[in-house]
Short mmCIF file of C-alpha atoms and ligand atoms in Angstrom, two decimals:
data_model
loop_
_atom_site.label_atom_id
_atom_site.label_comp_id
_atom_site.label_asym_id
_atom_site.label_seq_id
_atom_site.Cartn_x
_atom_site.Cartn_y
_atom_site.Cartn_z
CA MET A 1 89.54 94.42 151.30
CA ARG A 2 91.38 97.20 153.10
CA LEU A 3 91.96 97.43 156.76
CA ALA A 4 89.19 99.13 158.53
CA SER A 5 91.59 101.14 160.57
CA TYR A 6 94.10 100.79 163.26
CA ALA A 7 93.09 99.93 166.72
CA LEU A 8 93.73 99.19 169.96
CA LEU A 9 96.43 96.78 170.56
CA ALA A 10 98.35 99.59 172.10
CA LEU A 11 96.02 99.66 174.98
CA SER A 12 97.94 97.51 177.25
CA ALA A 13 97.57 95.96 180.59
CA ALA A 14 95.96 98.94 182.18
CA THR A 15 93.17 99.17 179.67
CA ALA A 16 90.49 98.36 182.12
CA ALA A 17 88.12 101.03 180.93
CA LEU A 18 87.67 99.58 177.48
CA SER A 19 85.10 97.01 176.68
CA LEU A 20 85.93 95.04 173.62
CA PRO A 21 82.90 93.16 172.43
CA SER A 22 84.58 92.01 169.23
CA ARG A 23 87.42 90.32 171.01
CA GLN A 24 87.32 86.66 171.71
CA HIS A 25 89.52 86.86 174.72
CA GLN A 26 89.37 89.83 177.01
CA PHE A 27 92.31 91.89 178.12
CA PRO A 28 93.27 90.84 181.60
CA LEU A 29 92.57 93.68 183.91
CA VAL A 30 95.74 94.73 185.60
CA LEU A 31 94.58 97.74 187.49
CA PRO A 32 96.79 100.38 188.98
CA SER A 33 96.35 100.66 192.71
CA PRO A 34 92.93 102.18 193.47
CA ALA A 35 94.25 105.33 195.11
CA ASN A 36 95.98 106.13 191.85
CA THR A 37 93.16 105.72 189.45
CA ILE A 38 90.89 108.26 188.00
CA GLU A 39 88.02 106.18 189.35
CA ASN A 40 88.52 108.17 192.48
CA SER A 41 88.81 111.41 190.67
CA ARG A 42 85.89 113.04 192.42
CA ASP A 43 88.34 112.91 195.26
CA GLU A 44 90.30 116.05 195.85
CA ALA A 45 93.26 113.88 196.76
CA TYR A 46 93.66 112.64 193.21
CA TRP A 47 94.02 116.14 191.85
CA ALA A 48 95.99 117.57 194.71
CA SER A 49 98.80 115.07 194.62
CA GLU A 50 101.80 115.33 192.34
CA GLU A 51 101.53 118.91 191.35
CA GLY A 52 103.55 119.88 188.28
CA VAL A 53 104.75 123.43 188.83
CA GLY A 54 104.61 124.79 185.29
CA HIS A 55 101.88 126.90 183.77
CA PHE A 56 101.41 124.29 181.09
CA SER A 57 101.03 121.52 183.64
CA GLN A 58 98.38 123.42 185.52
CA TRP A 59 96.46 124.24 182.42
CA SER A 60 96.65 120.62 181.29
CA LYS A 61 95.47 119.29 184.61
CA ALA A 62 92.53 121.70 184.69
CA GLN A 63 91.47 120.62 181.20
CA LYS A 64 91.71 116.97 182.20
CA ARG A 65 89.61 117.50 185.26
CA ASN A 66 86.92 119.36 183.32
CA PHE A 67 86.92 116.70 180.66
CA VAL A 68 86.54 113.82 183.08
CA ASP A 69 83.74 115.60 184.95
CA ASP A 70 81.94 116.52 181.73
CA VAL A 71 82.09 112.98 180.35
CA ARG A 72 80.71 111.66 183.62
CA ASP A 73 77.93 114.25 183.45
CA GLY A 74 77.00 113.20 179.91
CA LYS A 75 78.58 116.24 178.26
CA ALA A 76 81.24 114.56 176.15
CA SER A 77 79.61 116.15 173.11
CA GLU A 78 81.17 119.48 174.03
CA TRP A 79 84.71 118.15 173.67
CA ILE A 80 87.33 117.82 170.97
CA LEU A 81 89.98 115.15 171.54
CA VAL A 82 93.41 115.57 169.93
CA MET A 83 95.23 112.29 169.62
CA GLY A 84 98.58 111.07 168.33
CA ASN A 85 99.35 107.51 167.38
CA GLU A 86 99.50 104.68 169.89
CA GLY A 87 103.29 104.38 169.73
CA GLY A 88 103.30 107.56 171.80
CA ASP A 89 106.73 108.91 170.90
CA LEU A 90 107.85 112.45 171.69
CA ASP A 91 106.58 113.75 168.35
CA SER A 92 103.12 112.28 168.76
CA MET A 93 102.77 113.42 172.34
CA THR A 94 104.05 116.93 171.65
CA ALA A 95 101.95 117.42 168.53
CA ALA A 96 98.82 116.43 170.47
CA LEU A 97 99.60 118.65 173.45
CA THR A 98 100.48 121.59 171.20
CA TRP A 99 97.34 121.45 169.10
CA SER A 100 95.09 120.99 172.09
CA TYR A 101 96.67 124.02 173.76
CA HIS A 102 96.18 126.02 170.61
CA LEU A 103 92.58 125.03 169.90
CA SER A 104 91.48 125.61 173.46
CA HIS A 105 92.88 129.16 173.38
CA GLN A 106 92.13 130.10 169.80
CA HIS A 107 88.32 130.06 169.68
CA ALA A 108 85.71 130.22 172.44
CA ASP A 109 83.84 127.31 170.89
CA THR A 110 86.89 125.04 170.91
CA ASN A 111 88.07 125.80 174.41
CA LYS A 112 86.96 122.36 175.47
CA THR A 113 89.81 120.57 173.77
CA ILE A 114 92.14 118.04 175.33
CA ALA A 115 95.04 115.88 174.22
CA LEU A 116 94.63 112.14 174.61
CA LEU A 117 97.79 110.06 174.77
CA GLN A 118 96.94 106.64 173.42
CA THR A 119 99.49 105.06 175.74
CA PRO A 120 98.72 103.76 179.22
CA ARG A 121 100.01 106.03 181.95
CA ASP A 122 102.38 103.43 183.35
CA ALA A 123 103.97 103.00 179.94
CA LEU A 124 104.85 106.68 179.52
CA ASP A 125 108.08 106.27 181.43
CA LEU A 126 109.28 103.54 179.11
CA ARG A 127 110.35 106.39 176.85
CA PRO A 128 113.01 108.19 178.86
CA GLU A 129 113.19 111.02 176.31
CA ASN A 130 109.51 111.81 176.85
CA LYS A 131 110.03 111.74 180.58
CA LEU A 132 112.95 114.14 180.30
CA ALA A 133 111.16 116.50 177.92
CA LEU A 134 108.14 116.63 180.23
CA ARG A 135 110.32 117.22 183.24
CA ASN A 136 112.12 120.05 181.44
CA VAL A 137 108.82 121.84 180.91
CA LEU A 138 107.82 121.33 184.54
CA MET A 139 105.07 118.77 184.05
CA SER A 140 104.20 116.51 186.95
CA PRO A 141 106.47 113.49 187.42
CA GLY A 142 103.63 110.95 187.70
CA HIS A 143 101.89 112.37 184.59
CA ARG A 144 98.68 113.12 186.41
CA ASP A 145 98.38 116.24 184.28
CA LEU A 146 98.09 114.15 181.10
CA LEU A 147 95.07 112.22 179.91
CA THR A 148 96.10 108.69 178.93
CA ILE A 149 94.04 106.00 177.27
CA ASP A 150 93.60 103.99 180.47
CA GLU A 151 92.15 107.02 182.24
CA LEU A 152 89.18 107.60 179.98
CA PRO A 153 86.12 107.59 182.19
CA LEU A 154 84.14 105.55 179.64
CA PRO A 155 85.14 102.97 177.03
CA ALA A 156 86.70 104.67 174.01
CA GLU A 157 84.03 103.32 171.66
CA GLU A 158 81.31 104.89 173.75
CA ILE A 159 83.03 108.25 174.02
CA ALA A 160 83.80 108.23 170.29
CA GLU A 161 80.12 108.43 169.41
CA GLN A 162 79.48 111.32 171.76
CA LEU A 163 82.43 113.62 171.15
CA LYS A 164 82.12 116.83 169.19
CA SER A 165 85.08 115.65 167.11
CA ILE A 166 88.62 114.32 167.15
CA VAL A 167 91.83 115.64 165.63
CA LEU A 168 94.56 113.25 164.48
CA VAL A 169 98.19 114.26 164.72
CA ASP A 170 101.13 112.09 163.64
CA HIS A 171 98.55 109.49 162.74
CA PRO A 172 96.97 108.99 159.29
CA ALA A 173 93.77 107.16 160.28
CA PRO A 174 91.98 106.63 163.58
CA LEU A 175 92.29 103.38 165.52
CA SER A 176 89.22 101.21 165.11
CA VAL A 177 87.82 102.12 168.53
CA TRP A 178 87.51 105.74 167.37
CA GLN A 179 85.86 104.90 164.09
CA LYS A 180 82.52 106.44 165.00
CA ALA A 181 84.05 109.80 165.91
CA LYS A 182 83.90 112.74 163.53
CA ILE A 183 87.37 113.74 162.37
CA ARG A 184 87.83 117.49 162.43
CA SER A 185 91.46 117.76 161.28
CA ILE A 186 94.52 115.67 160.42
CA PHE A 187 98.17 116.73 160.61
CA ASP A 188 100.55 113.99 159.60
CA HIS A 189 103.82 112.98 157.98
CA HIS A 190 102.97 109.31 157.30
CA ARG A 191 101.50 107.94 154.07
CA ASP A 192 98.07 109.41 153.43
CA ARG A 193 95.52 106.59 153.60
CA GLY A 194 92.64 108.76 152.48
CA ALA A 195 90.88 108.92 155.85
CA ALA A 196 88.45 111.79 156.45
CA PRO A 197 88.68 113.60 153.11
CA ASP A 198 86.61 116.48 154.50
CA ALA A 199 88.82 117.18 157.49
CA LYS A 200 90.07 120.76 157.83
CA PRO A 201 92.91 121.37 157.97
CA ARG A 202 94.01 118.12 156.38
CA LEU A 203 97.76 118.37 156.05
CA PHE A 204 100.11 115.57 154.99
CA GLU A 205 103.73 116.65 154.55
CA GLY A 206 107.05 114.86 154.61
CA THR A 207 108.53 116.84 157.48
CA ALA A 208 110.99 115.20 159.88
CA SER A 209 108.69 115.95 162.75
CA CYS A 210 104.90 116.07 162.61
CA THR A 211 105.04 118.66 165.38
CA THR A 212 106.51 121.01 162.76
CA ILE A 213 103.26 120.97 160.78
CA VAL A 214 101.18 121.49 163.90
CA ALA A 215 103.41 124.23 165.31
CA ARG A 216 103.59 126.12 162.01
CA THR A 217 99.82 126.15 161.70
CA MET A 218 99.53 127.25 165.32
CA LEU A 219 102.01 130.13 164.86
CA ASP A 220 100.29 131.26 161.66
CA GLU A 221 96.94 131.44 163.40
CA LEU A 222 98.36 132.94 166.59
CA GLU A 223 100.15 135.72 164.76
CA ARG A 224 97.06 136.56 162.68
CA ARG A 225 94.71 136.90 165.62
CA LYS A 226 92.81 140.20 165.42
CA GLU A 227 92.25 140.25 169.16
CA GLY A 228 95.98 139.84 169.81
CA GLU A 229 97.93 136.75 170.81
CA TYR A 230 96.82 134.48 173.59
CA HIS A 231 99.48 133.54 176.11
CA MET A 232 102.01 131.11 174.67
CA PRO A 233 103.97 129.64 177.58
CA HIS A 234 107.67 129.13 176.96
CA GLU A 235 107.19 125.55 178.19
CA VAL A 236 105.08 124.73 175.14
CA VAL A 237 107.61 126.31 172.81
CA GLU A 238 110.48 124.42 174.38
CA LEU A 239 108.68 121.10 174.29
CA ILE A 240 108.06 121.62 170.57
CA LEU A 241 111.71 122.44 169.97
CA ASP A 242 112.72 119.21 171.74
CA ALA A 243 110.46 117.18 169.46
CA ILE A 244 111.66 118.84 166.25
CA ALA A 245 115.32 118.58 167.33
CA LEU A 246 115.04 114.87 168.03
CA ASP A 247 113.27 113.93 164.80
CA SER A 248 115.40 116.13 162.56
CA ASP A 249 118.71 115.14 164.21
CA GLY A 250 119.25 118.74 165.27
CA LEU A 251 117.96 120.06 161.90
CA SER A 252 120.55 118.05 159.97
CA LYS A 253 117.70 116.36 158.12
CA GLY A 254 114.11 117.17 157.33
CA THR A 255 112.53 119.85 155.19
CA PRO A 256 112.81 123.65 155.15
CA ALA A 257 109.56 123.69 157.12
CA ASP A 258 111.28 121.99 160.07
CA LYS A 259 113.99 124.65 160.03
CA PHE A 260 111.81 127.72 159.52
CA THR A 261 109.34 126.62 162.14
CA ALA A 262 112.13 125.94 164.62
CA ALA A 263 113.54 129.41 163.92
CA ARG A 264 110.16 131.05 164.61
CA LEU A 265 109.81 129.08 167.83
CA LEU A 266 113.32 129.84 169.03
CA LYS A 267 112.48 133.55 169.13
CA ARG A 268 109.74 132.78 171.62
CA SER A 269 111.83 130.48 173.79
CA ASN A 270 114.18 131.17 176.66
CA TRP A 271 117.05 130.58 174.23
CA SER A 272 116.17 133.36 171.81
CA LYS A 273 119.63 134.93 172.11
CA GLN A 274 121.39 131.72 171.05
CA LYS A 275 122.07 130.34 167.58
CA LEU A 276 119.41 128.07 166.13
CA TYR A 277 121.73 125.23 165.16
CA ASP A 278 123.54 125.32 168.51
CA VAL A 279 120.28 125.04 170.39
CA MET A 280 118.82 122.33 168.16
CA ASP A 281 122.03 120.35 168.30
CA ARG A 282 122.10 120.57 172.08
CA LEU A 283 118.44 119.53 172.43
CA ASP A 284 118.94 116.69 169.99
CA SER A 285 121.92 115.33 171.96
CA GLU A 286 120.06 115.68 175.24
CA MET A 287 117.01 113.80 173.89
CA LYS A 288 119.07 111.15 172.09
CA LYS A 289 121.14 110.46 175.16
CA ALA A 290 117.98 109.94 177.22
CA LYS A 291 116.41 107.85 174.47
CA LYS A 292 119.33 105.41 174.47
CA ASP A 293 118.98 104.77 178.13
CA LEU A 294 117.13 101.48 177.87
CA GLU A 295 119.70 99.43 179.74
CA GLU A 296 117.34 98.56 182.54
CA LEU A 297 114.38 97.47 180.44
CA GLY A 298 113.45 93.80 180.15
CA VAL A 299 111.98 92.15 177.06
CA ARG A 300 108.35 92.81 178.00
CA ASP A 301 108.94 96.54 178.46
CA LEU A 302 110.95 96.70 175.25
CA LEU A 303 108.03 95.14 173.39
CA ARG A 304 105.44 97.48 174.82
CA ARG A 305 107.33 100.78 174.89
CA ASP A 306 106.85 101.39 171.17
CA TRP A 307 104.03 99.11 170.10
CA LYS A 308 101.51 99.69 167.33
CA GLY A 309 98.79 97.37 166.24
CA ASP A 310 95.26 97.00 165.05
CA LEU A 311 92.72 94.74 163.46
CA VAL A 312 93.36 93.84 159.82
CA GLU A 313 90.27 92.97 157.81
CA THR A 314 90.68 89.81 155.80
CA PRO A 315 88.65 88.32 152.93
CA GLU A 316 85.16 86.91 153.54
CA GLY A 317 85.24 83.64 155.48
CA ARG A 318 88.56 84.35 157.19
CA PRO A 319 88.93 85.62 160.72
CA ASN A 320 90.07 89.25 161.03
CA VAL A 321 93.50 89.36 162.52
CA HIS A 322 95.10 91.52 165.21
CA LEU A 323 98.54 92.44 163.99
CA GLY A 324 101.01 94.08 166.36
CA LEU A 325 104.43 95.56 165.63
CA ALA A 326 107.03 96.54 168.23
CA SER A 327 109.96 98.79 167.32
CA ILE A 328 113.00 98.10 169.47
CA PRO A 329 116.36 99.85 169.11
CA ILE A 330 118.31 96.83 170.41
CA SER A 331 119.46 93.63 168.72
CA LEU A 332 117.68 90.35 169.33
CA GLU A 333 120.86 88.89 170.80
CA ASP A 334 121.08 91.71 173.31
CA GLN A 335 117.40 91.19 174.16
CA ILE A 336 117.93 87.45 174.56
CA GLU A 337 120.73 88.17 177.02
CA ARG A 338 118.16 89.98 179.14
CA THR A 339 116.12 86.82 179.59
CA LEU A 340 116.72 84.71 182.64
CA HIS A 341 118.53 81.87 180.88
CA ASN A 342 119.86 83.73 177.84
CA THR A 343 118.05 81.47 175.38
CA THR A 344 116.23 82.33 172.20
CA GLN A 345 113.12 80.42 173.23
CA ALA A 346 113.00 82.29 176.55
CA TRP A 347 112.63 85.48 174.50
CA PHE A 348 109.70 83.93 172.63
CA VAL A 349 108.03 82.91 175.91
CA THR A 350 108.05 86.55 177.05
CA GLU A 351 106.84 87.66 173.63
CA GLU A 352 104.00 85.13 173.80
CA LYS A 353 102.84 86.38 177.19
CA TRP A 354 102.86 89.96 175.98
CA SER A 355 101.00 89.06 172.76
CA GLU A 356 98.36 87.23 174.75
CA GLU A 357 98.01 90.09 177.18
CA ILE A 358 97.42 92.60 174.41
CA GLY A 359 95.42 90.25 172.21
CA ALA A 360 97.75 90.14 169.20
CA ASP A 361 97.43 87.17 166.83
CA ILE A 362 100.54 88.01 164.85
CA THR A 363 103.50 89.80 166.38
CA LEU A 364 106.47 91.39 164.68
CA ALA A 365 109.43 92.85 166.52
CA LEU A 366 111.41 95.28 164.38
CA ASN A 367 114.86 95.68 165.88
CA SER A 368 117.55 98.11 164.81
CA PHE A 369 121.05 98.59 166.09
CA LYS A 370 124.59 99.53 165.07
CA GLU A 371 127.26 96.89 164.55
CA ARG A 372 130.64 96.64 162.87
CA ASP A 373 130.86 95.12 159.41
CA SER A 374 133.76 93.05 158.05
CA HIS A 375 135.72 96.27 157.34
CA ASN A 376 135.19 97.35 160.94
CA LYS A 377 132.87 100.14 159.80
CA LYS A 378 129.79 100.91 161.92
CA ILE A 379 126.60 100.03 160.06
CA LYS A 380 122.95 100.02 160.97
CA THR A 381 121.44 96.54 160.99
CA ARG A 382 117.77 95.74 161.21
CA GLU A 383 115.93 92.56 162.21
CA ILE A 384 112.39 91.43 161.61
CA VAL A 385 111.11 88.87 164.12
CA LEU A 386 107.86 87.20 163.11
CA VAL A 387 105.64 84.94 165.22
CA VAL A 388 102.22 83.52 164.41
CA ARG A 389 100.51 81.28 166.94
CA PRO A 390 97.30 79.30 166.74
CA ASN A 391 94.75 80.46 169.31
CA ASP A 392 91.01 80.30 169.83
CA LYS A 393 90.56 82.36 166.68
CA LEU A 394 93.30 81.08 164.36
CA THR A 395 93.44 77.36 163.63
CA GLU A 396 96.72 75.58 163.13
CA LYS A 397 96.10 75.78 159.38
CA ASP A 398 95.29 79.52 159.49
CA SER A 399 98.48 80.17 161.42
CA ASP A 400 100.60 78.15 159.03
CA GLU A 401 99.11 79.99 156.08
CA LEU A 402 99.55 83.43 157.61
CA PHE A 403 103.12 82.63 158.58
CA GLN A 404 103.85 81.54 155.02
CA ILE A 405 102.09 84.53 153.46
CA ILE A 406 103.99 87.05 155.58
CA SER A 407 107.29 85.21 155.08
CA ASN A 408 106.79 85.34 151.33
CA ALA A 409 105.89 89.02 151.44
CA VAL A 410 109.03 89.84 153.43
CA GLU A 411 111.36 87.65 151.39
CA GLN A 412 109.97 88.72 148.03
CA SER A 413 109.55 92.42 148.71
CA PRO A 414 111.60 94.47 146.24
CA PHE A 415 112.06 97.06 149.00
CA LEU A 416 113.85 94.69 151.38
CA ASP A 417 116.97 92.57 151.23
CA ALA A 418 115.98 90.19 154.00
CA GLN A 419 118.36 87.35 154.91
CA PRO A 420 117.74 84.65 157.53
CA TRP A 421 119.19 85.51 160.95
CA LYS A 422 122.48 83.80 161.71
CA ARG A 423 120.95 81.85 164.60
CA ALA A 424 117.80 80.83 162.69
CA LYS A 425 118.48 77.20 163.69
CA GLU A 426 117.29 78.06 167.19
CA LEU A 427 113.79 78.90 165.95
CA THR A 428 110.77 76.60 166.04
CA ALA A 429 107.54 76.39 164.04
CA ARG A 430 106.02 79.67 162.87
CA GLN A 431 108.91 81.72 164.18
CA MET A 432 111.29 83.54 161.85
CA VAL A 433 113.96 86.20 162.11
CA TRP A 434 115.46 88.07 159.17
CA THR A 435 118.18 90.70 159.08
CA HIS A 436 118.40 93.47 156.52
CA HIS A 437 120.14 96.77 155.92
CA ILE A 438 117.55 99.04 154.36
CA ALA A 439 118.11 102.42 155.99
CA SER A 440 114.45 103.43 155.90
CA GLY A 441 113.29 99.89 156.67
CA GLY A 442 111.51 100.56 159.94
CA ARG A 443 107.85 100.12 160.78
CA LYS A 444 106.71 102.79 158.28
CA LEU A 445 107.98 100.48 155.50
CA ILE A 446 107.31 97.02 156.95
CA ARG A 447 103.82 97.55 158.30
CA PRO A 448 102.07 98.17 154.96
CA ILE A 449 103.91 95.22 153.38
CA VAL A 450 102.71 92.85 156.08
CA GLU A 451 99.22 94.33 156.34
CA ASP A 452 98.62 94.14 152.62
CA ALA A 453 99.71 90.49 152.60
CA VAL A 454 97.43 89.60 155.53
CA ALA A 455 94.49 91.56 154.10
CA ALA A 456 94.80 89.67 150.79
CA TRP A 457 95.39 86.27 152.50
CA ARG A 458 96.53 84.53 149.33
CA LEU A 459 99.20 81.84 149.30
C1 NAG B 501 84.99 128.61 176.99
O1 NAG B 501 84.51 129.79 176.41
C2 NAG B 501 83.23 130.17 176.87
C3 NAG B 501 82.77 131.35 176.07
O2 NAG B 501 83.74 132.36 176.03
C4 NAG B 501 83.32 130.49 178.36
O3 NAG B 501 82.03 130.84 178.85
C5 NAG B 501 83.81 129.23 179.09
O4 NAG B 501 84.00 129.52 180.44
C6 NAG B 501 85.12 128.75 178.48
N1 NAG B 501 85.44 127.46 179.07
C7 NAG B 501 86.66 127.12 179.44
C8 NAG B 501 86.83 125.72 179.97
O5 NAG B 501 87.59 127.87 179.38
C1 NAG B 502 112.34 131.11 181.01
O1 NAG B 502 111.86 132.42 180.90
C2 NAG B 502 110.80 132.73 181.78
C3 NAG B 502 110.22 134.07 181.41
O2 NAG B 502 111.15 134.90 180.78
C4 NAG B 502 111.32 132.64 183.20
O3 NAG B 502 110.29 132.95 184.11
C5 NAG B 502 111.84 131.24 183.45
O4 NAG B 502 112.39 131.11 184.73
C6 NAG B 502 112.85 130.81 182.41
N1 NAG B 502 113.09 129.41 182.58
C7 NAG B 502 114.29 128.87 182.50
C8 NAG B 502 114.35 127.41 182.68
O5 NAG B 502 115.29 129.53 182.30
C1 NAG B 503 124.35 84.36 175.79
O1 NAG B 503 124.36 83.38 174.79
C2 NAG B 503 125.17 83.69 173.67
C3 NAG B 503 124.97 82.62 172.58
O2 NAG B 503 124.66 81.40 173.13
C4 NAG B 503 126.63 83.81 174.11
O3 NAG B 503 127.46 84.14 173.02
C5 NAG B 503 126.71 84.90 175.17
O4 NAG B 503 128.03 85.00 175.67
C6 NAG B 503 125.75 84.62 176.30
N1 NAG B 503 125.73 85.78 177.20
C7 NAG B 503 125.77 85.69 178.51
C8 NAG B 503 125.72 86.97 179.28
O5 NAG B 503 125.79 84.62 179.09
#
């Protein structure tokens, strides 16, 4: 039994537009204030406010407006949606924006293409590096020029059936709500899960940044155009360079494709007279500095700023399980200090509220941070926080079993060296925290280990 796909847990509080018939409990509807929602988008006021001044912003806003109007008028079938993954990092966002810009300028029959960010609009600012990169390319500060998941005019499942097609970037398989959509293309640097074998192009490559794959394909097609190049705004080029710089640590890691693509882009940017490595190093530092600025965020925001999750299909007779994984670049102790009373269980109370809000049955927080080892050397430490709770879907026995199954998978994995957290005494039933030091031991590694264990559901 493999997972059907990856859905929907990313759609957080603001996910009012989605109807979720398969869910036992509904998402609570925390709506943005009415004047701010796309519900009122026939209103000129919605579109007139918060103008981004860049060319790219204006193009993006026009596409969004046409898309929303067309979907309302029953013409969703004319549109191609380009979507990144629901974690919504700079790479995912940039890859989606880049490819949608390209497709909508490349062919007349794909000019109705738009990027969908699978992050709610109010969560975009939880990634300060995205905010900075967007500001640098003159996008609007309130993100009204971007289409986010909570602003779809119809439930995703309904739109999925109508669309001309979707394109996945930085994302190997569609979330379960998009399952009925036709997949036109995939560009990714995750593990290939075999989705959409007929997609064209269907590119999986181990680049540092997925945006590299998208941008290289775009440049190849742009430079081969018989009718001459369409206008490539420097804003798009610079946004792409930001994304590649951040993921490749200023080109100090990655593949030759990251470097060659960055070099081609640099020539088209405002920095064409400068040296490639100087520029990439500068952009990387700028983005990294912004990215670290999470001082103000509380535990709930830390959990939701980089959250991925979906339904895992389990064997016959077992309930399917919503599994959610948060990546957090801060230690659990530091997060606990951000709770009102600085107690471990206060952290779990916040985690429980968030899990309930998003509908997750099993939650993992994957923390990473630097600390000093016994020789006073700085090392990267990682933590895996696991919680399983009984709810109206999982009985006490189910929860105990799942907790045990996942614990075994983590503790016995040959790819991990998990040790119990030093304050494990403070944990209660079906809560566990491990630390480990596997450099590449982030969500890309942990998620398949946990999903495979849950999908098999064998003690
Ligand atoms: C898309 O291209 C067609 C054919 O060239 C044109 O008529 C239409 O106005 C274009 N639409 C957009 C949104 O640019
Ligand atoms: C980048 O270059 C364009 C065109 O050459 C120019 O209009 C723009 O002001 C420049 N932007 C920055 C931030 O230097
Ligand atoms: C929070 O609790 C930990 C462990 O109990 C303690 O070491 C730390 O000093 C406390 N921090 C604050 C800000 O009270």
